Amino acid sequence: MTTVALPSVGASSACAEWDTIDWYTAQNQVQRLQMRIAKAIRDGRHGKAKSLQWLLTHSYYAKLLAVRRVVLNNGGKTAGVDGVIWKTPRQKMEAVWSLRRRGYRSQPLRRVYIPKKNGKQRPLGIPTMADRAMQALHLLALEPIAETWADKNSYGFRPKRSTADAIAQCFTALARKHSAQWILEGDIKACFDRISHPWLREHIPMDKMILNQWLAAGYMERDAFHQTEEGTPQGGIASPTLANMTLDGLEQAVRDAVSRRDMVNFVRYADDFVITGASKEFLEQKVKPTVESFLRDRGLKLSPEKTLITRINDGFDFLGFNVRKYGGKLLITPAEKSVKRFLDDIRETIKAHITSKTEKLIRRLNLKIKGWSYYYRHVVAKKTFSSVDDIIFKALWRWARRRHPNKSAGWRRNKYFRRQGLQNWIFFARTQDRNNEPELLDLFKASSVAIKRHIKIKGDATPYDPAFKDYFIMRKQRNTLSGMRKSTRKAQPDCD
């Protein structure tokens, strides 16, 4: 990798400066400005908000946080077209000092492709680290406005919100006996790739020179430059917020076009959304045209293949969950496609470790099983978890049989499985802890995850409004207490 061509500085002083940064103070200073920006927007003082944005994007603390976000991000070790990665404290400090508006020129993105669920490939644009840092810097100034203007029931790529909140809102909207019976499942065709650049330039409240640099950056693919005339690239730090701001207002547009008796509820996560309605005809003739008109102004349109109108008794999939009524009772469960995709991944992981140490296989599987099961811990998933555990056990038994074809079943059982209490088939490995003391490493079981209903965030709650400060503190304390209870249960000694 190449190094950054920035102003020279003593390596020892840069190292000391980066390693002694008071990140708590930096965060507080930036958050103070962000709260003032949000307040100015709520008061309708847009000129004041613009001035505060200028202050924030020229703040030393904000630049520190922007560089820190880039280097700590999952893509922090992935270079853009310039091949540059910031590794050392000196490079990170030089990056902070280089974040200047004057003379800034965005470089083309590096185009890569990742597989989609349907077998197709999704294009990603990877900015250089310098461009990522500039995006992170200006996002600090843009996010308070985006949060203030956001739809109440938008949950994707927003602070303090998650898919669990979106699914909880689905339950609230559909669980009652007299709730809406029909759902419009909306999917926007190539949303990130087709957002209108003129619309973004006119409506996104940020430094227009910087925004124009991002939109006109283009991308490099196979050593050829391609100009971008529309869209905001997937892969950029600011792209999710720009896409959210493009779609914000859709909920209100739908509500303005209908009456309260039409039983309309709106839930959106990024570019996927569902809208409930009293009848199929109402959604087809009233709601869908409203959505299409809203999107058309932004250069977007619905995907004909993925936009469906469904009866709740038939159910629909949303964010990997299946939402359906059985005999008048709403049940939200892991979607069959999601379960199949997860188990296929588990089987491939097991097959890929046919000669690996058992400890390595268990650690890899535990990461996957924990992540997947905790994602579904707020819905009706206990039966699914038990089924998943059974299928994983059978896959591991086949793995042990392929690994030792000449050994007996009893030998394989004694080597790879142990008993504890009422559990007779615990897949395990003998390993050592940090003090080199022997310990047992067990395979994590999905069925060990407790099912607990998620408490949805308030629709108008935002971390940039001081009125909700105590509310977010209480939510954090409740989640921390829940985690402590889980740790306590795990730490209890086995009496057997």
Coordinates of C-alpha atoms in Angstrom, one line a residue:
M1 CA 0.0 0.0 0.0
T2 CA 1.1 3.6 -0.6
T3 CA 1.4 6.2 2.1
V4 CA -0.5 9.4 2.4
A5 CA 1.2 12.5 0.9
L6 CA 0.4 15.0 3.6
P7 CA 2.3 17.7 5.6
S8 CA 5.2 16.2 7.5
V9 CA 5.2 15.9 11.2
G10 CA 7.4 14.3 13.8
A11 CA 6.4 10.6 14.1
S12 CA 6.9 10.5 17.9
S13 CA 4.8 13.7 18.5
A14 CA 2.0 12.5 16.2
C15 CA 2.0 9.1 17.9
A16 CA 1.8 10.7 21.3
E17 CA -0.9 13.1 20.2
W18 CA -3.2 10.4 18.7
D19 CA -2.7 8.0 21.6
T20 CA -3.5 10.6 24.2
I21 CA -6.7 12.1 22.7
D22 CA -9.5 12.5 25.1
W23 CA -12.3 10.9 23.0
Y24 CA -14.9 11.6 25.7
T25 CA -14.3 15.3 25.5
A26 CA -14.2 15.2 21.7
Q27 CA -17.6 13.4 21.6
N28 CA -19.1 15.9 24.0
Q29 CA -17.9 18.9 22.1
V30 CA -19.2 17.6 18.8
Q31 CA -22.5 16.5 20.4
R32 CA -23.0 20.0 21.8
L33 CA -22.9 21.5 18.3
Q34 CA -25.1 18.8 16.9
M35 CA -27.8 19.5 19.6
R36 CA -27.6 23.2 18.6
I37 CA -28.0 22.3 14.9
A38 CA -31.1 20.2 15.7
K39 CA -32.6 22.9 17.9
A40 CA -32.1 25.5 15.2
I41 CA -33.9 23.3 12.7
R42 CA -36.8 22.7 15.1
D43 CA -37.1 26.4 15.6
G44 CA -37.1 27.1 11.8
R45 CA -33.8 29.0 12.0
H46 CA -32.2 27.4 8.9
G47 CA -29.6 30.1 8.5
K48 CA -28.4 29.5 12.1
A49 CA -28.3 25.8 11.4
K50 CA -26.1 26.4 8.4
S51 CA -23.7 28.5 10.4
L52 CA -23.4 25.8 13.1
Q53 CA -22.8 23.2 10.4
W54 CA -19.9 25.3 9.2
L55 CA -18.5 25.5 12.7
L56 CA -18.8 21.8 13.2
T57 CA -17.2 20.8 9.9
H58 CA -14.2 23.0 10.7
S59 CA -13.9 21.7 14.3
Y60 CA -10.7 19.9 15.3
Y61 CA -12.7 17.5 17.5
A62 CA -15.1 16.7 14.6
K63 CA -12.2 15.9 12.4
L64 CA -10.7 13.6 15.0
L65 CA -14.0 11.7 15.3
A66 CA -14.3 11.5 11.5
V67 CA -10.9 9.9 11.1
R68 CA -11.5 7.6 14.1
R69 CA -14.7 6.4 12.5
V70 CA -13.0 5.5 9.3
V71 CA -10.0 3.6 10.8
L72 CA -12.3 1.7 13.2
N73 CA -14.9 0.9 10.6
N74 CA -15.1 -2.7 9.2
G75 CA -13.8 -1.3 6.0
G76 CA -10.9 0.4 7.7
K77 CA -8.4 -2.0 6.1
T78 CA -9.9 -1.7 2.6
A79 CA -8.3 0.9 0.3
G80 CA -9.8 3.0 -2.4
V81 CA -8.4 3.7 -5.9
D82 CA -5.3 5.3 -4.4
G83 CA -4.3 2.2 -2.4
V84 CA -3.9 4.2 0.8
I85 CA -4.7 2.8 4.3
W86 CA -4.1 4.8 7.5
K87 CA -2.3 2.5 9.9
T88 CA 0.0 4.4 12.1
P89 CA -0.7 7.2 14.6
R90 CA 1.3 9.6 12.4
Q91 CA -0.9 8.8 9.3
K92 CA -4.1 9.3 11.3
M93 CA -3.0 12.7 12.7
E94 CA -1.9 13.8 9.2
A95 CA -5.3 12.7 8.0
V96 CA -7.0 14.9 10.6
W97 CA -5.0 17.9 9.5
S98 CA -5.7 17.2 5.8
L99 CA -9.5 17.5 6.2
R100 CA -9.9 20.9 4.7
R101 CA -12.6 22.3 2.4
R102 CA -10.3 24.5 0.4
G103 CA -8.8 22.5 -2.4
Y104 CA -10.8 19.3 -1.7
R105 CA -11.3 17.1 -4.7
S106 CA -13.1 13.8 -4.4
Q107 CA -11.5 10.8 -6.1
P108 CA -13.4 8.2 -8.1
L109 CA -14.7 5.2 -6.2
R110 CA -13.4 1.7 -6.6
R111 CA -16.2 -0.5 -8.0
V112 CA -16.5 -4.0 -6.5
Y113 CA -19.4 -6.5 -6.5
I114 CA -20.9 -8.6 -3.7
P115 CA -23.4 -11.4 -4.1
K116 CA -27.1 -10.7 -3.4
K117 CA -29.6 -13.1 -1.9
N118 CA -31.2 -13.7 -5.3
G119 CA -27.9 -14.8 -6.9
K120 CA -27.3 -11.5 -8.6
Q121 CA -24.5 -9.1 -7.7
R122 CA -24.7 -5.8 -5.9
P123 CA -22.3 -3.0 -7.0
L124 CA -20.4 -1.3 -4.2
G125 CA -18.4 1.9 -4.5
I126 CA -15.4 2.1 -2.2
P127 CA -14.2 5.7 -1.6
T128 CA -10.6 6.5 -0.7
M129 CA -10.0 6.9 3.1
A130 CA -9.7 10.6 2.6
D131 CA -13.1 10.8 1.0
R132 CA -14.6 8.5 3.7
A133 CA -13.2 10.8 6.4
M134 CA -14.7 13.9 4.6
Q135 CA -18.1 12.1 4.4
A136 CA -17.9 11.2 8.1
L137 CA -17.1 14.8 8.9
H138 CA -20.0 16.3 7.0
L139 CA -22.3 13.5 8.2
L140 CA -21.7 14.7 11.8
A141 CA -23.3 18.0 10.7
L142 CA -26.0 16.5 8.5
E143 CA -27.3 13.8 10.8
P144 CA -29.0 16.1 13.4
I145 CA -31.1 17.6 10.6
A146 CA -31.8 14.2 9.1
E147 CA -33.0 12.9 12.5
T148 CA -35.2 16.0 13.0
W149 CA -36.9 15.6 9.7
A150 CA -37.1 11.8 9.6
D151 CA -40.3 9.8 9.3
K152 CA -41.5 8.6 12.7
N153 CA -41.6 5.0 11.5
S154 CA -38.3 4.9 9.6
Y155 CA -35.9 2.5 11.3
G156 CA -33.0 1.8 9.0
F157 CA -29.5 3.4 9.3
R158 CA -30.6 5.7 12.1
P159 CA -29.0 6.1 15.6
K160 CA -30.7 4.2 18.4
R161 CA -33.0 2.3 16.0
S162 CA -32.9 -1.3 14.7
T163 CA -34.8 -4.0 12.8
A164 CA -36.3 -5.1 16.1
D165 CA -38.1 -1.7 16.3
A166 CA -39.4 -2.1 12.8
I167 CA -40.8 -5.5 13.5
A168 CA -42.3 -4.4 16.8
Q169 CA -44.1 -1.7 14.9
C170 CA -45.5 -4.3 12.5
F171 CA -46.8 -6.2 15.5
T172 CA -48.4 -3.0 16.9
A173 CA -50.1 -2.2 13.5
L174 CA -51.4 -5.7 12.7
A175 CA -51.9 -7.7 16.0
R176 CA -55.3 -6.5 17.0
K177 CA -58.5 -8.3 16.0
H178 CA -59.7 -5.3 14.0
S179 CA -56.4 -4.3 12.5
A180 CA -55.9 -3.9 8.8
Q181 CA -56.0 -7.1 6.8
W182 CA -54.1 -6.1 3.7
I183 CA -50.4 -5.0 3.3
L184 CA -48.6 -3.3 0.5
E185 CA -45.0 -4.7 0.4
G186 CA -42.9 -2.0 -1.2
D187 CA -39.5 -2.3 -2.7
I188 CA -37.7 0.5 -4.5
K189 CA -35.9 -0.6 -7.7
A190 CA -32.1 0.1 -7.4
C191 CA -32.8 2.9 -4.8
F192 CA -29.2 3.8 -4.1
D193 CA -28.2 3.8 -7.8
R194 CA -31.1 5.9 -9.2
I195 CA -31.6 8.8 -6.8
S196 CA -31.9 12.1 -8.7
H197 CA -28.8 14.2 -8.4
P198 CA -30.7 17.5 -9.0
W199 CA -33.1 16.5 -6.2
L200 CA -30.2 15.9 -3.8
R201 CA -28.5 19.1 -4.7
E202 CA -31.7 21.1 -4.1
H203 CA -33.0 19.4 -1.0
I204 CA -30.0 18.1 1.1
P205 CA -29.0 20.9 3.6
M206 CA -25.2 20.6 3.5
D207 CA -22.2 22.3 1.9
K208 CA -23.1 22.1 -1.8
M209 CA -19.5 22.2 -3.0
I210 CA -18.7 19.1 -1.0
L211 CA -22.0 17.3 -2.0
N212 CA -21.3 18.0 -5.7
Q213 CA -17.8 16.5 -5.3
W214 CA -19.3 13.3 -4.0
L215 CA -22.0 13.1 -6.6
A216 CA -19.7 13.8 -9.5
A217 CA -16.8 11.5 -8.3
G218 CA -17.6 8.6 -10.7
Y219 CA -16.0 5.2 -10.3
M220 CA -13.2 3.1 -11.6
E221 CA -13.9 -0.4 -13.0
R222 CA -11.2 -2.4 -14.8
D223 CA -9.0 0.6 -15.1
A224 CA -11.7 2.6 -16.8
F225 CA -13.4 5.7 -15.5
H226 CA -17.2 5.9 -15.5
Q227 CA -19.1 9.1 -14.8
T228 CA -22.1 9.0 -12.4
E229 CA -25.2 10.9 -13.5
E230 CA -27.6 9.6 -10.8
G231 CA -27.6 7.7 -7.5
T232 CA -25.5 7.7 -4.3
P233 CA -23.0 4.8 -4.1
Q234 CA -23.5 1.9 -1.8
G235 CA -20.4 1.7 0.3
G236 CA -20.0 5.4 1.2
I237 CA -20.4 6.5 4.8
A238 CA -22.9 9.2 4.0
S239 CA -24.9 7.2 1.4
P240 CA -27.5 5.6 3.8
T241 CA -28.3 9.0 5.4
L242 CA -28.7 10.6 1.9
A243 CA -31.0 7.8 0.9
N244 CA -33.0 8.1 4.1
M245 CA -33.4 11.8 3.6
T246 CA -34.6 11.2 0.0
L247 CA -37.4 8.9 1.3
D248 CA -38.3 10.9 4.4
G249 CA -41.7 12.4 3.9
L250 CA -43.2 9.3 2.3
E251 CA -45.0 8.4 5.5
Q252 CA -46.7 11.8 5.7
A253 CA -47.5 11.8 2.0
V254 CA -49.4 8.6 2.4
R255 CA -51.2 9.8 5.5
D256 CA -52.2 13.0 3.8
A257 CA -53.8 11.1 0.9
V258 CA -56.0 8.9 3.1
S259 CA -58.3 9.2 6.1
R260 CA -58.0 7.6 9.5
R261 CA -60.7 5.0 8.8
D262 CA -58.5 3.5 6.1
M263 CA -56.4 1.8 8.7
V264 CA -53.1 2.9 7.2
N265 CA -49.8 2.2 9.0
F266 CA -46.4 2.8 7.6
V267 CA -43.1 1.0 8.5
R268 CA -39.9 1.6 6.6
Y269 CA -36.4 0.2 6.9
A270 CA -34.0 1.8 4.4
D271 CA -35.6 1.3 1.0
D272 CA -38.0 -1.6 2.1
F273 CA -41.3 -0.6 3.5
V274 CA -44.8 -2.0 4.3
I275 CA -48.1 -0.1 4.3
T276 CA -51.3 -1.5 5.8
G277 CA -54.7 -0.8 4.4
A278 CA -58.4 -1.7 4.8
S279 CA -58.7 -3.4 1.4
K280 CA -56.7 -4.6 -1.6
E281 CA -58.5 -2.1 -3.8
F282 CA -57.7 0.8 -1.5
L283 CA -54.0 0.0 -1.5
E284 CA -53.9 -0.6 -5.3
Q285 CA -55.9 2.5 -6.3
K286 CA -55.1 5.1 -3.6
V287 CA -51.9 4.2 -1.7
K288 CA -49.7 2.8 -4.5
P289 CA -50.2 5.8 -6.9
T290 CA -49.3 8.1 -4.0
V291 CA -46.1 6.3 -3.4
E292 CA -45.2 6.2 -7.1
S293 CA -45.8 9.9 -7.4
F294 CA -43.6 10.6 -4.4
L295 CA -40.8 8.5 -5.7
R296 CA -41.0 9.8 -9.3
D297 CA -40.0 13.3 -8.1
R298 CA -36.8 11.8 -6.7
G299 CA -35.9 9.7 -9.8
L300 CA -37.1 6.5 -8.2
K301 CA -39.8 3.8 -8.9
L302 CA -41.2 0.7 -7.4
S303 CA -39.9 -2.7 -8.4
P304 CA -42.8 -4.5 -10.2
E305 CA -41.5 -7.9 -9.2
K306 CA -41.0 -7.2 -5.5
T307 CA -43.9 -4.8 -4.8
L308 CA -46.9 -7.0 -3.7
I309 CA -50.3 -6.6 -2.0
T310 CA -50.8 -9.4 0.4
R311 CA -53.5 -10.5 2.8
I312 CA -52.3 -10.9 6.4
N313 CA -53.7 -14.4 6.6
D314 CA -51.3 -15.4 3.8
G315 CA -48.4 -13.6 5.5
F316 CA -45.4 -11.7 4.2
D317 CA -41.7 -11.6 4.7
F318 CA -40.0 -8.4 5.9
L319 CA -36.4 -8.0 7.1
G320 CA -35.9 -11.7 7.4
F321 CA -39.1 -12.2 9.4
N322 CA -42.4 -13.8 8.4
V323 CA -45.5 -11.9 9.6
R324 CA -48.8 -13.8 9.4
K325 CA -52.1 -14.3 11.2
Y326 CA -53.2 -17.8 12.2
G327 CA -56.8 -18.0 13.2
G328 CA -56.8 -14.3 14.0
K329 CA -53.6 -14.4 16.1
L330 CA -50.6 -12.6 14.7
L331 CA -47.3 -14.6 14.8
I332 CA -43.9 -13.2 13.8
T333 CA -41.4 -15.9 13.1
P334 CA -38.0 -16.3 11.3
A335 CA -38.7 -16.4 7.6
E336 CA -38.1 -19.8 5.9
K337 CA -35.7 -18.3 3.4
S338 CA -33.7 -16.8 6.2
V339 CA -33.5 -20.1 8.1
K340 CA -32.5 -22.0 4.9
R341 CA -29.8 -19.4 4.1
F342 CA -28.4 -19.6 7.6
L343 CA -28.3 -23.4 7.6
D344 CA -26.7 -23.4 4.2
D345 CA -24.0 -21.1 5.5
I346 CA -23.5 -23.3 8.6
R347 CA -23.1 -26.5 6.4
E348 CA -20.6 -24.8 4.2
T349 CA -18.6 -23.6 7.2
I350 CA -18.6 -27.2 8.6
K351 CA -17.5 -28.7 5.3
A352 CA -14.7 -26.1 5.0
H353 CA -13.2 -27.2 8.4
I354 CA -12.9 -30.9 7.7
T355 CA -9.3 -30.9 8.7
S356 CA -9.3 -27.9 11.1
K357 CA -9.0 -28.1 14.9
T358 CA -12.3 -28.6 16.6
E359 CA -11.7 -25.5 18.6
K360 CA -11.4 -23.3 15.5
L361 CA -14.6 -24.8 14.1
I362 CA -16.6 -24.2 17.3
R363 CA -15.4 -20.6 17.5
R364 CA -16.4 -19.9 13.9
L365 CA -19.8 -21.6 14.4
N366 CA -20.5 -19.8 17.7
L367 CA -20.1 -16.4 16.1
K368 CA -22.6 -17.3 13.4
I369 CA -25.1 -19.0 15.7
K370 CA -25.1 -16.3 18.3
G371 CA -25.5 -13.5 15.8
W372 CA -28.4 -15.2 14.0
S373 CA -30.3 -16.3 17.1
Y374 CA -29.9 -13.0 18.9
Y375 CA -31.4 -11.3 15.8
Y376 CA -34.6 -13.4 16.2
R377 CA -34.8 -13.4 20.0
H378 CA -37.7 -11.0 20.1
V379 CA -40.2 -13.1 18.1
V380 CA -41.8 -16.5 18.1
A381 CA -38.6 -18.4 17.4
K382 CA -38.2 -21.1 20.1
K383 CA -39.4 -23.9 17.9
T384 CA -37.2 -22.7 15.1
F385 CA -34.2 -22.5 17.4
S386 CA -34.6 -26.1 18.5
S387 CA -35.0 -27.3 14.9
V388 CA -31.8 -25.4 13.9
D389 CA -29.9 -27.0 16.8
D390 CA -31.0 -30.4 15.7
I391 CA -29.9 -29.8 12.1
I392 CA -26.6 -28.5 13.2
F393 CA -26.0 -31.5 15.4
K394 CA -26.7 -33.9 12.4
A395 CA -24.3 -31.9 10.2
L396 CA -21.6 -32.1 12.9
W397 CA -22.1 -35.9 13.3
R398 CA -21.6 -36.3 9.5
W399 CA -18.5 -34.1 9.9
A400 CA -17.1 -36.4 12.6
R401 CA -17.9 -39.4 10.5
R402 CA -16.1 -38.1 7.5
R403 CA -13.2 -37.1 9.7
H404 CA -12.8 -40.5 11.2
P405 CA -14.4 -43.1 8.8
N406 CA -12.7 -46.0 10.4
K407 CA -13.7 -45.3 14.0
S408 CA -16.8 -46.5 15.8
A409 CA -19.8 -44.3 16.6
G410 CA -19.0 -44.7 20.3
W411 CA -15.5 -43.5 19.8
R412 CA -16.6 -40.4 17.8
R413 CA -19.2 -39.6 20.5
N414 CA -16.6 -39.8 23.3
K415 CA -14.2 -37.6 21.3
Y416 CA -16.5 -34.8 20.2
F417 CA -19.5 -34.9 22.5
R418 CA -19.9 -34.7 26.3
R419 CA -22.6 -34.9 28.9
Q420 CA -23.7 -32.3 31.4
G421 CA -26.8 -32.6 33.5
L422 CA -29.7 -33.6 31.1
Q423 CA -27.7 -32.7 28.0
N424 CA -26.1 -35.7 26.4
W425 CA -24.8 -34.4 23.1
I426 CA -22.8 -31.2 23.7
F427 CA -20.3 -30.7 20.9
F428 CA -17.1 -29.5 22.6
A429 CA -13.3 -29.0 22.4
R430 CA -10.6 -29.0 25.0
T431 CA -8.7 -25.8 25.1
Q432 CA -6.9 -23.3 27.4
D433 CA -7.9 -20.0 28.9
R434 CA -5.8 -16.9 29.0
N435 CA -3.9 -18.2 32.0
N436 CA -3.1 -21.5 30.1
E437 CA -5.5 -23.4 32.4
P438 CA -7.5 -26.2 30.7
E439 CA -11.1 -25.4 29.9
L440 CA -14.0 -26.8 27.8
L441 CA -15.3 -24.9 24.8
D442 CA -18.9 -25.8 24.0
L443 CA -20.9 -25.2 20.8
F444 CA -23.4 -22.4 21.4
K445 CA -27.0 -23.6 21.1
A446 CA -29.6 -21.3 19.6
S447 CA -32.3 -22.8 21.9
S448 CA -30.4 -21.4 24.9
V449 CA -31.4 -17.8 23.8
A450 CA -34.4 -16.6 25.8
I451 CA -37.3 -15.1 23.9
K452 CA -38.1 -11.6 25.1
R453 CA -40.4 -9.1 23.5
H454 CA -38.6 -6.0 22.3
I455 CA -39.8 -2.6 23.6
K456 CA -40.1 -0.4 20.5
I457 CA -38.5 3.1 20.5
K458 CA -40.9 6.0 20.6
G459 CA -41.7 7.2 17.1
D460 CA -40.5 10.8 17.6
A461 CA -37.6 10.0 19.8
T462 CA -34.2 11.4 18.6
P463 CA -30.9 11.6 20.5
Y464 CA -30.6 15.2 19.3
D465 CA -33.5 16.4 21.3
P466 CA -32.8 17.1 25.0
A467 CA -36.4 16.2 25.8
F468 CA -35.5 12.6 25.2
K469 CA -32.2 12.5 27.2
D470 CA -33.7 10.7 30.2
Y471 CA -35.7 8.4 27.9
F472 CA -32.5 7.1 26.2
I473 CA -30.7 6.8 29.5
M474 CA -33.5 4.6 30.8
R475 CA -33.5 2.4 27.6
K476 CA -29.7 2.0 27.9
Q477 CA -30.0 1.1 31.6
R478 CA -32.7 -1.5 30.9
N479 CA -30.6 -3.1 28.1
T480 CA -27.5 -3.1 30.4
L481 CA -29.5 -4.7 33.2
S482 CA -30.8 -7.4 30.9
G483 CA -27.3 -8.1 29.8
M484 CA -26.1 -8.4 33.4
R485 CA -28.8 -10.9 34.1
K486 CA -27.8 -13.0 31.2
S487 CA -24.1 -12.9 32.4
T488 CA -25.2 -13.8 35.9
R489 CA -27.1 -16.9 34.7
K490 CA -24.1 -18.0 32.7
A491 CA -21.8 -17.5 35.6
Q492 CA -23.8 -19.7 38.0
P493 CA -21.9 -22.9 38.9
D494 CA -23.1 -26.3 37.6
C495 CA -24.3 -28.3 40.6
D496 CA -23.9 -31.7 38.8

